[in-house]
Coordinates of C-alpha atoms in Angstrom, one line a residue:
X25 CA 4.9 -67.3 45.5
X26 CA 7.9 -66.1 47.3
X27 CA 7.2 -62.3 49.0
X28 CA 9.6 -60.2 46.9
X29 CA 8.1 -57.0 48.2
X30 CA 10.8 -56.2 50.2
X31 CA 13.7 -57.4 48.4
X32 CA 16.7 -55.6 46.7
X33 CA 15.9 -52.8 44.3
X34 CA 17.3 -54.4 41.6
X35 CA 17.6 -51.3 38.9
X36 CA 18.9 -48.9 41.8
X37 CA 20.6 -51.3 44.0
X38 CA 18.8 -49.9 47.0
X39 CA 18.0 -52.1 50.2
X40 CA 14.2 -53.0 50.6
X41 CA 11.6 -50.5 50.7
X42 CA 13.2 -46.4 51.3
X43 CA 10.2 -44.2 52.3
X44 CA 12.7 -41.8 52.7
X45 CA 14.2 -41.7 48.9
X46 CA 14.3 -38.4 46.8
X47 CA 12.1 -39.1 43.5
X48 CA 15.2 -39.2 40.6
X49 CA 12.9 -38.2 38.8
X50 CA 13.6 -40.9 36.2
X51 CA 13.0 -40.4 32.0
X52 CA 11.2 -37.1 32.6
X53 CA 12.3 -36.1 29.7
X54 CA 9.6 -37.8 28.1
X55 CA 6.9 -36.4 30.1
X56 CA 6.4 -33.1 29.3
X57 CA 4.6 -32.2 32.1
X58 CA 2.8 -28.2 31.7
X59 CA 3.4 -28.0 35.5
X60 CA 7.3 -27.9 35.2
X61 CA 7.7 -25.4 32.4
X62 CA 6.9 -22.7 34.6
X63 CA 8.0 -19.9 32.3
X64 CA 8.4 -20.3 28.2
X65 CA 12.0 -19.0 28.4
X66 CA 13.0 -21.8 30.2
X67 CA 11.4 -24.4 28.2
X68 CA 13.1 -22.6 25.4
X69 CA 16.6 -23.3 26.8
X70 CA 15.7 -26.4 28.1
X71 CA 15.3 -27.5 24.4
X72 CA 18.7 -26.2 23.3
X73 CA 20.1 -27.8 26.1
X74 CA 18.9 -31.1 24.8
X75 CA 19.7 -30.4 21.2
X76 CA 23.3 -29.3 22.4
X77 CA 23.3 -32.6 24.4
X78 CA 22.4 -35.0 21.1
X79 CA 25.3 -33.8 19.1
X80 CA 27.4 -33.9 22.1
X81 CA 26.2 -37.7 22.7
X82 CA 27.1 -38.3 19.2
X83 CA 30.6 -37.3 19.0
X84 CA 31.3 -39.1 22.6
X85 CA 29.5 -42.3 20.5
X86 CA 32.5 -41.3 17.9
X87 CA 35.3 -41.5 20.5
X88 CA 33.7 -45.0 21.7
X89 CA 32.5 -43.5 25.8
X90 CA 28.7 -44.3 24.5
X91 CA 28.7 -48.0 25.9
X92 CA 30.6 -46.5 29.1
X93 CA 27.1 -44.1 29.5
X94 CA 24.6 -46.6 28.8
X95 CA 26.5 -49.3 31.8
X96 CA 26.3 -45.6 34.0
X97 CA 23.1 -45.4 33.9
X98 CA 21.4 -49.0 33.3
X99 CA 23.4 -49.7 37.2
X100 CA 22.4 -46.5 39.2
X101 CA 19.2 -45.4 37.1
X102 CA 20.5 -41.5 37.7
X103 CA 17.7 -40.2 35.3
X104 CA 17.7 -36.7 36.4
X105 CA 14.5 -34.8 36.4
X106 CA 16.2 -32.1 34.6
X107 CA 13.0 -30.0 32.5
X108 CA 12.0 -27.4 34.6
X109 CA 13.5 -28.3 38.1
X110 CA 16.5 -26.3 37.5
X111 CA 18.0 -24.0 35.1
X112 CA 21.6 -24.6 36.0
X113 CA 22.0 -28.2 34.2
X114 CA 25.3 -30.0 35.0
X115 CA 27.4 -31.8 32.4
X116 CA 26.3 -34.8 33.7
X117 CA 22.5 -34.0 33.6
X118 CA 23.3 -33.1 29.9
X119 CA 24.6 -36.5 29.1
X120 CA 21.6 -38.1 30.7
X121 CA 19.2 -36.1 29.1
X122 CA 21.5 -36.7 25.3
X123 CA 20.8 -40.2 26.2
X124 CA 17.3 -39.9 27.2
X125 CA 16.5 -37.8 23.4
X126 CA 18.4 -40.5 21.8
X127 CA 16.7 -43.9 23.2
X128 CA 13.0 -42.1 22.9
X129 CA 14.0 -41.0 19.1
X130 CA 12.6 -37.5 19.4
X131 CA 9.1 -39.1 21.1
X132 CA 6.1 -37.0 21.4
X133 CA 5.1 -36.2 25.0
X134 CA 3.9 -39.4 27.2
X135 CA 0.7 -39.9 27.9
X136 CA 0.6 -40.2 31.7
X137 CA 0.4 -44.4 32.3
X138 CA 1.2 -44.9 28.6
X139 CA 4.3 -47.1 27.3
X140 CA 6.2 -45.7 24.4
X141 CA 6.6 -48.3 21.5
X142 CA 5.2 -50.8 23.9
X143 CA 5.6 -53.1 20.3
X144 CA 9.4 -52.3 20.0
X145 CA 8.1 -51.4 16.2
X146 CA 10.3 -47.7 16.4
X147 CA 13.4 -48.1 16.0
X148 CA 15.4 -45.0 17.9
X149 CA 16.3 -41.9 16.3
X150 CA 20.1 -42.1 14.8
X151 CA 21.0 -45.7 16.1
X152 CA 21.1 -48.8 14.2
X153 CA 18.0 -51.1 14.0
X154 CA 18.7 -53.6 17.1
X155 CA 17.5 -50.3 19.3
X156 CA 14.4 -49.8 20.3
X157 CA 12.6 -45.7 20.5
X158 CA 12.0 -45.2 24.1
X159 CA 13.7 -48.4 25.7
X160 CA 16.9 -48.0 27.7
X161 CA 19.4 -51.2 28.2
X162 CA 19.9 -53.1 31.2
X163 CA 23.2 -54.8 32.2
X164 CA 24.0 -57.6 29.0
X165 CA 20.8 -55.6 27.6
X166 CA 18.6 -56.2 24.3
X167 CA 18.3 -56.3 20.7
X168 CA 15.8 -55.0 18.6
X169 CA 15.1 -58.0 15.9
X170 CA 12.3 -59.2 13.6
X171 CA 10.8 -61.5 15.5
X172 CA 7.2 -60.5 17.0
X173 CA 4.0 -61.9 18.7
X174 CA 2.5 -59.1 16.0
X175 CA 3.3 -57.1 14.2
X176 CA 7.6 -57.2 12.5
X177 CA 9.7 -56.4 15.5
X178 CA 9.9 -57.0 19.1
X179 CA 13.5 -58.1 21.2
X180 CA 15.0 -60.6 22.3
X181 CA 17.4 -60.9 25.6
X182 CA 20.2 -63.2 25.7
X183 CA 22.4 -64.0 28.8
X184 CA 26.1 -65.2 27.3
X185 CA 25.8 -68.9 28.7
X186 CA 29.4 -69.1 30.2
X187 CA 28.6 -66.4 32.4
X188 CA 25.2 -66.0 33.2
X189 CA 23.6 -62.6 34.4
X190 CA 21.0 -60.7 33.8
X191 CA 19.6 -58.9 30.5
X192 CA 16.9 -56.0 29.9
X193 CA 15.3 -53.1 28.8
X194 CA 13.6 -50.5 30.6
X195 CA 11.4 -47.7 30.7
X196 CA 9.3 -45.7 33.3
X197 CA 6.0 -45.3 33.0
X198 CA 4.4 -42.2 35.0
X199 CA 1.2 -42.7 36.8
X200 CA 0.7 -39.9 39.3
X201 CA -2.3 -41.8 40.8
X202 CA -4.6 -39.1 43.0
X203 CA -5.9 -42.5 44.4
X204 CA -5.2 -46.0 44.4
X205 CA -6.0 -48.1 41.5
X206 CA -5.4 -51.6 40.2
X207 CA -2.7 -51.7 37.3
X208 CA -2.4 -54.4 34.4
X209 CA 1.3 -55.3 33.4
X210 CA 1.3 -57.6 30.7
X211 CA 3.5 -58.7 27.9
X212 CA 4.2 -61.5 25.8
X213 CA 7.2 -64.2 25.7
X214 CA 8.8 -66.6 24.0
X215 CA 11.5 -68.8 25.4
X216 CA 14.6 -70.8 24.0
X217 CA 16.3 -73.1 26.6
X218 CA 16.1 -70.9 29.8
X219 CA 17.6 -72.3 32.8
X220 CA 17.6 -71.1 36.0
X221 CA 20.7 -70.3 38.4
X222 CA 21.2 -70.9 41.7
X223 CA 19.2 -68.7 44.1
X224 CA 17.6 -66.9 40.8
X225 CA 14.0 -65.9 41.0
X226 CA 13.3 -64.0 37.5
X227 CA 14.0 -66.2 35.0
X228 CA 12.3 -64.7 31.9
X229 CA 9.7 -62.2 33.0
X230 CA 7.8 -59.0 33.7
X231 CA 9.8 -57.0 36.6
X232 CA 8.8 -53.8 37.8
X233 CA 9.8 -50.8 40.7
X234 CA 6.5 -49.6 41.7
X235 CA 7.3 -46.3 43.0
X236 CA 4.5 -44.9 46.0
X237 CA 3.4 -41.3 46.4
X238 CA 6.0 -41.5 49.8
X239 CA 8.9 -42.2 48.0
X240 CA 8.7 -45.9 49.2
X241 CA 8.8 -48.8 46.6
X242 CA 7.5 -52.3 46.1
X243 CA 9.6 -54.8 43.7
X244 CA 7.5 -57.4 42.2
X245 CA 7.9 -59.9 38.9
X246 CA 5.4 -61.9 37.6
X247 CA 5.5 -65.9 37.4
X248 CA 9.0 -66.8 36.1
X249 CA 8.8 -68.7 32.8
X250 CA 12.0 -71.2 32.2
X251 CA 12.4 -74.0 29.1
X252 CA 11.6 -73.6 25.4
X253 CA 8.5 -71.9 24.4
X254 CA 6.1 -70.4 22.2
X255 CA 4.7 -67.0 22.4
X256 CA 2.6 -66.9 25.8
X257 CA 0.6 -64.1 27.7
X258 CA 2.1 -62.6 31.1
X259 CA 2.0 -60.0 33.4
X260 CA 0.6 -59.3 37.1
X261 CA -1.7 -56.7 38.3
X262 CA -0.8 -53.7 41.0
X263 CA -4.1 -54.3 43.0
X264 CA -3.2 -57.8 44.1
X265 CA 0.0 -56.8 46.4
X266 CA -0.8 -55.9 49.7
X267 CA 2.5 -53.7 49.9
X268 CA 0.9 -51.1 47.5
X269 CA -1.0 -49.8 49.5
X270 CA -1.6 -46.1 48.6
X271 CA -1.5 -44.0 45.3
X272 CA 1.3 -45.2 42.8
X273 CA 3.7 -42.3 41.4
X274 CA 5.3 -44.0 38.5
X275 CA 7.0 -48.1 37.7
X276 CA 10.4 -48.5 36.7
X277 CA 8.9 -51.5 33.8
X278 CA 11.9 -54.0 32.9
X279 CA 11.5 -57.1 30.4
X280 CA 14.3 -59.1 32.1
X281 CA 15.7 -62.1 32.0
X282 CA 17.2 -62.6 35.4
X283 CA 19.9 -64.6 37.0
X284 CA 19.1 -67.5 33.5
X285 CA 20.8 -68.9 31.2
X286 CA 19.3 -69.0 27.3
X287 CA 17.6 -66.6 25.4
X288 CA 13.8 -64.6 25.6
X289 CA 11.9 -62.5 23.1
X290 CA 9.5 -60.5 24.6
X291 CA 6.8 -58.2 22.7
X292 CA 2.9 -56.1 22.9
X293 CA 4.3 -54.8 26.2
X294 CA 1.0 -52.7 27.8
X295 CA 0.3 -51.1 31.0
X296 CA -3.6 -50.8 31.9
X297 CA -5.0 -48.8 35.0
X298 CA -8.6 -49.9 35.9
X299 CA -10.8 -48.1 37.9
X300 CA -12.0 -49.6 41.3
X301 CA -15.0 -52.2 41.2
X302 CA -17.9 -52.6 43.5
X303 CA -16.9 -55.2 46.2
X304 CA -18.3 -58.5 45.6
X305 CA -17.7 -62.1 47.5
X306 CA -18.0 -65.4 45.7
X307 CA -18.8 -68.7 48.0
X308 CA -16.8 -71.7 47.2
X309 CA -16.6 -75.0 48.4
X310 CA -13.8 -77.4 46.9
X311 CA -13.4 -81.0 46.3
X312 CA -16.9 -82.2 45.5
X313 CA -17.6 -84.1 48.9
X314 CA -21.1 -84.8 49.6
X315 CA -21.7 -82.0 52.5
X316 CA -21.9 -79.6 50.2
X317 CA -25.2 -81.0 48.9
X318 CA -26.3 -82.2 52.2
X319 CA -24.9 -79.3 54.6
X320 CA -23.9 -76.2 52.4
X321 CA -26.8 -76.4 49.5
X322 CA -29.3 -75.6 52.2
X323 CA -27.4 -73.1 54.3
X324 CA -26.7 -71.2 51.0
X325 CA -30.4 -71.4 49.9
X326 CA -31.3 -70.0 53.0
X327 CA -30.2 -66.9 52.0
X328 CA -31.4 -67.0 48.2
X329 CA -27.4 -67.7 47.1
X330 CA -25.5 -69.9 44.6
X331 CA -22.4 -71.2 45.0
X332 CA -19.3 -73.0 43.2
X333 CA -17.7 -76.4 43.4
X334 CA -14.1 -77.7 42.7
X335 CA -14.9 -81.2 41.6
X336 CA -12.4 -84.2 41.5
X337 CA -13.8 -86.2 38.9
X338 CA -12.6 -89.1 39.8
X339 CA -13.6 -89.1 43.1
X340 CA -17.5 -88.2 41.3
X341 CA -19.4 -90.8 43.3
X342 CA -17.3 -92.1 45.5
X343 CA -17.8 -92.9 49.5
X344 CA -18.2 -89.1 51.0
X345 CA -18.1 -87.4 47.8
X346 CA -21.4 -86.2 45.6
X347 CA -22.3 -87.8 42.5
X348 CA -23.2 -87.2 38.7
X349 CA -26.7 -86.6 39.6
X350 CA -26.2 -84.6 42.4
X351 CA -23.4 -82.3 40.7
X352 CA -26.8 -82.0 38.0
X353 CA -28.7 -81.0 40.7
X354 CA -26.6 -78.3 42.0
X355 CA -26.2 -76.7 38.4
X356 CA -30.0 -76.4 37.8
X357 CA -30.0 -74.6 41.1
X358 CA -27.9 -71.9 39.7
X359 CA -24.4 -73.4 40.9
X360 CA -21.2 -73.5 39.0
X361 CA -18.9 -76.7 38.6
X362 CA -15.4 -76.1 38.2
X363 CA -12.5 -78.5 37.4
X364 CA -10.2 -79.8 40.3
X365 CA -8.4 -82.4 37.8
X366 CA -9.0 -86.3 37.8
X367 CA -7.0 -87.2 40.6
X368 CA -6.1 -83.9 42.5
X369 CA -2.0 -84.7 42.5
X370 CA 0.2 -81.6 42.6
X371 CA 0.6 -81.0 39.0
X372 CA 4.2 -79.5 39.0
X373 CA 5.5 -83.3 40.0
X374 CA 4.0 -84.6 36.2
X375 CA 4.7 -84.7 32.9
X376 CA 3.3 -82.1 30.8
X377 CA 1.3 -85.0 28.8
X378 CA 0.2 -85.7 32.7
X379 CA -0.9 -82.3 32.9
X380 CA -2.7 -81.8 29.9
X381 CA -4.5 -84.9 30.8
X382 CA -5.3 -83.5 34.2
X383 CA -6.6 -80.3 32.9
X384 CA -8.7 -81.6 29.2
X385 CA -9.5 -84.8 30.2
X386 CA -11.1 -83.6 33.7
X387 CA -13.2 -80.7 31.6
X388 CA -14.3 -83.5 28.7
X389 CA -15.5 -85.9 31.6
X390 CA -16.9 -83.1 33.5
X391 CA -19.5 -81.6 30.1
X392 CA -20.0 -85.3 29.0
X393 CA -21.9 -85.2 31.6
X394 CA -23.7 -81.8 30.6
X395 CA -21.7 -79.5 33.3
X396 CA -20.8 -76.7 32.2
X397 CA -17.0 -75.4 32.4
X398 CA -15.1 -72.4 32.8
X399 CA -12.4 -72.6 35.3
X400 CA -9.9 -74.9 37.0
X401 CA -8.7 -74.8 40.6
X402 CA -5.5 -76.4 41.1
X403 CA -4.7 -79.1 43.1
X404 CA -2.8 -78.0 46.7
X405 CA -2.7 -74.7 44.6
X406 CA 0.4 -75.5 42.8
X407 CA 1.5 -74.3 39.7
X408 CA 4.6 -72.8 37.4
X409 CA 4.6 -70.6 34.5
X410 CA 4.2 -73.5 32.0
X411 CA 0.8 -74.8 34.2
X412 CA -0.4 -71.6 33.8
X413 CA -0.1 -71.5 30.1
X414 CA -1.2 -75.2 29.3
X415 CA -4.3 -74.5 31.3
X416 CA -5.5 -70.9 30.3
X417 CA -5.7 -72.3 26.7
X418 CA -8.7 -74.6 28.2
X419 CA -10.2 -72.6 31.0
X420 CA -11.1 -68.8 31.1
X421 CA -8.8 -68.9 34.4
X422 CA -6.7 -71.1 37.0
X423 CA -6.9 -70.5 40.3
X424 CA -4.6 -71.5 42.9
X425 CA -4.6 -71.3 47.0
X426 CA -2.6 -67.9 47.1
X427 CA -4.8 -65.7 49.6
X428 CA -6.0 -62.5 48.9
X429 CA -8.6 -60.6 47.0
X430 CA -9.2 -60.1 43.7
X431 CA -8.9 -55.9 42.1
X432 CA -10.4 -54.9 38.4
X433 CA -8.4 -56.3 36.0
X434 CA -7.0 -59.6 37.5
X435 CA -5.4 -62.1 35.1
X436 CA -6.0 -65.7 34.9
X437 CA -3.3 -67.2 36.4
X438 CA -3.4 -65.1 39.8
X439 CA -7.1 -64.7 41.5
X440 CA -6.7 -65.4 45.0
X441 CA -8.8 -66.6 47.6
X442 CA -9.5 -66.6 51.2
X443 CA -9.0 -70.4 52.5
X444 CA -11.7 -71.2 55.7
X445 CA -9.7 -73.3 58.4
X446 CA -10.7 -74.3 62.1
X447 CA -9.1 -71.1 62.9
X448 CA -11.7 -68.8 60.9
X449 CA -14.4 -67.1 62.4
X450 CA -16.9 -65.1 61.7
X451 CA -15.0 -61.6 62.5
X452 CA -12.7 -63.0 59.9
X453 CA -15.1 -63.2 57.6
X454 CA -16.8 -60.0 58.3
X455 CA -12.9 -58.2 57.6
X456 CA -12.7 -59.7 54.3
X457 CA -15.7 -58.4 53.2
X458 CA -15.2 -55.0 54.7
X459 CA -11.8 -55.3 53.0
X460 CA -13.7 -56.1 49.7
X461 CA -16.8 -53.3 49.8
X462 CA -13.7 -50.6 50.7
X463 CA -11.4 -51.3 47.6
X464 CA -13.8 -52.4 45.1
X465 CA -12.9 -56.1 44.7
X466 CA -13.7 -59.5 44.5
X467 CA -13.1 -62.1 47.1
X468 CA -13.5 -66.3 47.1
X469 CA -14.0 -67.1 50.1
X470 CA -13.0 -71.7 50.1
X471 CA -14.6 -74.9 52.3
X472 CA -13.8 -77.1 52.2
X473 CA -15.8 -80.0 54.2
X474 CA -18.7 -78.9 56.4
X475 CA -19.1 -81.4 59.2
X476 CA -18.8 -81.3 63.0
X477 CA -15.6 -83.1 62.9
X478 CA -12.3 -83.8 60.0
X479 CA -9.0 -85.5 60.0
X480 CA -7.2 -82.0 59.4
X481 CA -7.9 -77.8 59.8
X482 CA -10.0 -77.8 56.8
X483 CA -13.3 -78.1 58.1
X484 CA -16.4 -75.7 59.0
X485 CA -19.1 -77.2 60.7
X486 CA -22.8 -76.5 60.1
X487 CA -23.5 -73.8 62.2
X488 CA -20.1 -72.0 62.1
X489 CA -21.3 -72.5 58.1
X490 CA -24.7 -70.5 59.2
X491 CA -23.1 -67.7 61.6
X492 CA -20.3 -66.8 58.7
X493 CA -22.9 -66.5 55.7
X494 CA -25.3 -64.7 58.0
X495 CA -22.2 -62.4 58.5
X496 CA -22.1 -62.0 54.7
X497 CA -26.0 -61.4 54.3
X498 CA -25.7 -58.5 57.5
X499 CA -23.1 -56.9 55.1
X500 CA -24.9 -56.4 52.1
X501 CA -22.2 -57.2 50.0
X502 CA -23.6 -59.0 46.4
X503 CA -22.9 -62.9 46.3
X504 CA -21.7 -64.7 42.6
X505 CA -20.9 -67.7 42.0
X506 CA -16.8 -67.7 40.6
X507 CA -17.9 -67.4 36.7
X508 CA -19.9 -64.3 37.5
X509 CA -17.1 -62.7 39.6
X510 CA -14.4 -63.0 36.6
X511 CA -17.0 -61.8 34.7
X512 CA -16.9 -58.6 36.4
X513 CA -13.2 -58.4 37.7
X514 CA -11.3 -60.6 35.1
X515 CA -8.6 -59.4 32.9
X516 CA -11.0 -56.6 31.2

């Protein structure tokens, strides 16, 4: 996936990541935060303030400057932290916080890390019924309508198709981590004919401003979805980007379709913090070929482990590769099989009759003969939105080739792993599983063939095998095979 982590700020229009920005201090008036209210008198004529600013909002709605407020602050995001940072409130800052009131329909205090009317059910205080309690618009914006993954209402964004843009709402959710934890963005989507523009990287999806304790910023989205759709499960968690790297302040949250053409409905919006794990390292060896019985089985038992195998099924006997019986073998020894697809092609170049073949037809073939399956690991680690889907109806996850490690929390379509080359060592090995033991997470580490020699980098041999899980062992860390890791770490 493309690095967007230092990319535009898309809400604020700010280049890459500012350490050096003053917090706005964003929908604060829906955080009522005890610390800011310093004295009751000023809380007291805060709240007149904000009543004063309602009526005021709805006679400038009257006089038709609403729509010229809402494009004000949907492009510069100037959400002044107004409650209890100053008493002298500028006639600005009292539009803002009119607006704020009005979106959040008189909401009680935020929960800190909680979404308000994350199921778009509230409709806002003194609007029509296409505005949603708590959600400001974006650019083309949104519409509140009666069509919901549950419950009766969620909304739907639609970029005008003769001039495509972007759409949205948004909200802030604060955080005010005192240490860094994983965080679970999800949502659901449905699609109608999206189409991506030139040089577009949204589509129709998650996008949020993840705001650091320094002031600095990481901009992520999660796996654009593009086409005609039914209602499908998204998001991306905090703990898999390397960028945030210390405690999280708040997240600018934005359903968005970006840069598209068509029209998305999203709904069930939620935001989940997880505590840190207890580091753990899973042992994976992909493909199926016959060293793994003959040269990583033994290495493995050595140490009293199990491990997991990608298998090709039809490559299940072949010259170099292990067969039914052995596959057998390796299960009643503790090990996991997991699916690498009939014929390991790159599934984005198929049909999606191809793919579906590739990802049932491998798992039927696969328990036929009395393997047991959970996951799929995809071919070259290629995937889209609509992969991800397909194969998350059939497998409790899909993992790809990204590399990284794996916080609380992680979703199905995006565990990473740590791919072995010619160019790993052991010191390698021992950093990503100091990395794993210090944040609390779960690492794959992937083989591929173990042999003194291959035709490319993705080869260990035997004793560089040895050395690297002695390294493990001398760490203490706990081994799993895959299943057992997403048992612990997946998508709690």
């Amino acid at each position: 996936m493309e690095d967007k982590s230092t990319r535009t700020d898309f809400i604020r229009g700010d280049a890459g990541v500012d350490a050096g920005r003053t917090d706005p201090g964003g929908m604060e008036v829906m955080v009522f935060s005890v610390g800011l209210i310093k004295k009751v008198i000023v809380a007291i004529k805060t709240l007149v303030i904000i009543v004063m600013a309602k009526y005021l909002y709805l006679l400038m709605a009257v006089i038709g400057l609403i729509d010229f407020i809402n494009k004000i602050l949907s492009m510069t995001n100037i959400l002044s932290g107004f409650i209890g940072k100053a008493v002298n409130v500028t006639f600005v800052t009292l539009l803002i916080a009119g607006s704020m009131v009005w979106s959040t329909g008189g909401a009680k205090a935020q929960v800190a890390g909680s979404i308000i009317n994350p199921g778009f059910e509230d409709q806002a205080t003194g609007t029509d019924k296409k505005v949603a309690a708590g959600w400001l618009p974006y650019e083309q914006g949104y519409k509140r309508v009666k069509a919901a993954h549950t419950g009766a209402w969620g909304i739907t964004l639609q970029s005008d198709r003769s001039n495509p843009g972007t759409a949205g709402a948004y909200q802030r959710i604060d955080l005010q981590q005192g240490e860094i934890k994983p965080v679970q963005i999800t949502g659901y989507i449905k699609g109608d004919r999206i189409v991506n523009q030139a040089g577009g990287w949204f589509g129709a999806s998650l996008y949020a401003e993840i705001y650091l304790q320094d002031g600095s910023v990481v901009y992520w989205n999660s796996v654009p979805n593009f086409g005609t759709f039914g209602w499908r499960w998204i998001g991306f968690n905090t703990g898999t980007l390397a960028a945030v790297n210390q405690p999280i302040d708040h997240i600018f949250l934005v359903p968005i379709l970006g840069d598209a053409r068509g029209q998305a409905w999203f709904d069930d919006i939620a935001v989940k913090e997880h505590e840190p794990g207890v580091g753990v390292v899973t042992i994976m060896f992909d493909d199926g070929e016959l060293s793994t019985y003959e040269e990583a089985l033994p290495a493995m038992e050595k140490q009293g482990w199990q491990g997991s195998t990608a298998v090709i099924t039809e490559m299940v006997d072949e010259d170099g590769f292990m067969g039914w019986e052995q596959l057998q073998a390796l299960q009643r020894k503790g090990w996991e099989v997991v699916s690498h697809g009939i014929t390991h092609e790159d599934l984005t170049t198929l049909s999606v009759n191809k793919v579906k073949q590739e990802l049932n037809n491998s798992k039927r073939q696969l328990e036929r003969k009395g393997l047991v399956v959970n996951h799929f690991a995809l071919p070259f680690g290629a995937y889209n939105a609509e992969i991800m889907a397909l194969g998350t109806k059939s497998y409790k996850s899909v993992r790809a080739y990204e590399q990284g490690s794996n916080p609380v929390g992680i979703l199905p379509w995006e565990v990473k792993v740590h791919g072995v080359t010619t160019a790993t060592d052991s010191a390698t090995i021992a950093d990503w599983v100091n990395e794993a033991k210090n944040k609390g997470q779960w690492i794959v580490i992937v083989y591929h063939k173990i042999a003194e020699m291959g035709d490319d980098a993705y080869f260990t041999t035997p004793s560089d095998l040895e050395e690297m899980l002695q390294t493990i062992s001398d760490s203490g860390i706990e081994v799993v095979t895959y299943n057992q890791g997403w048992e612990k770490f997946g998508a709690l």
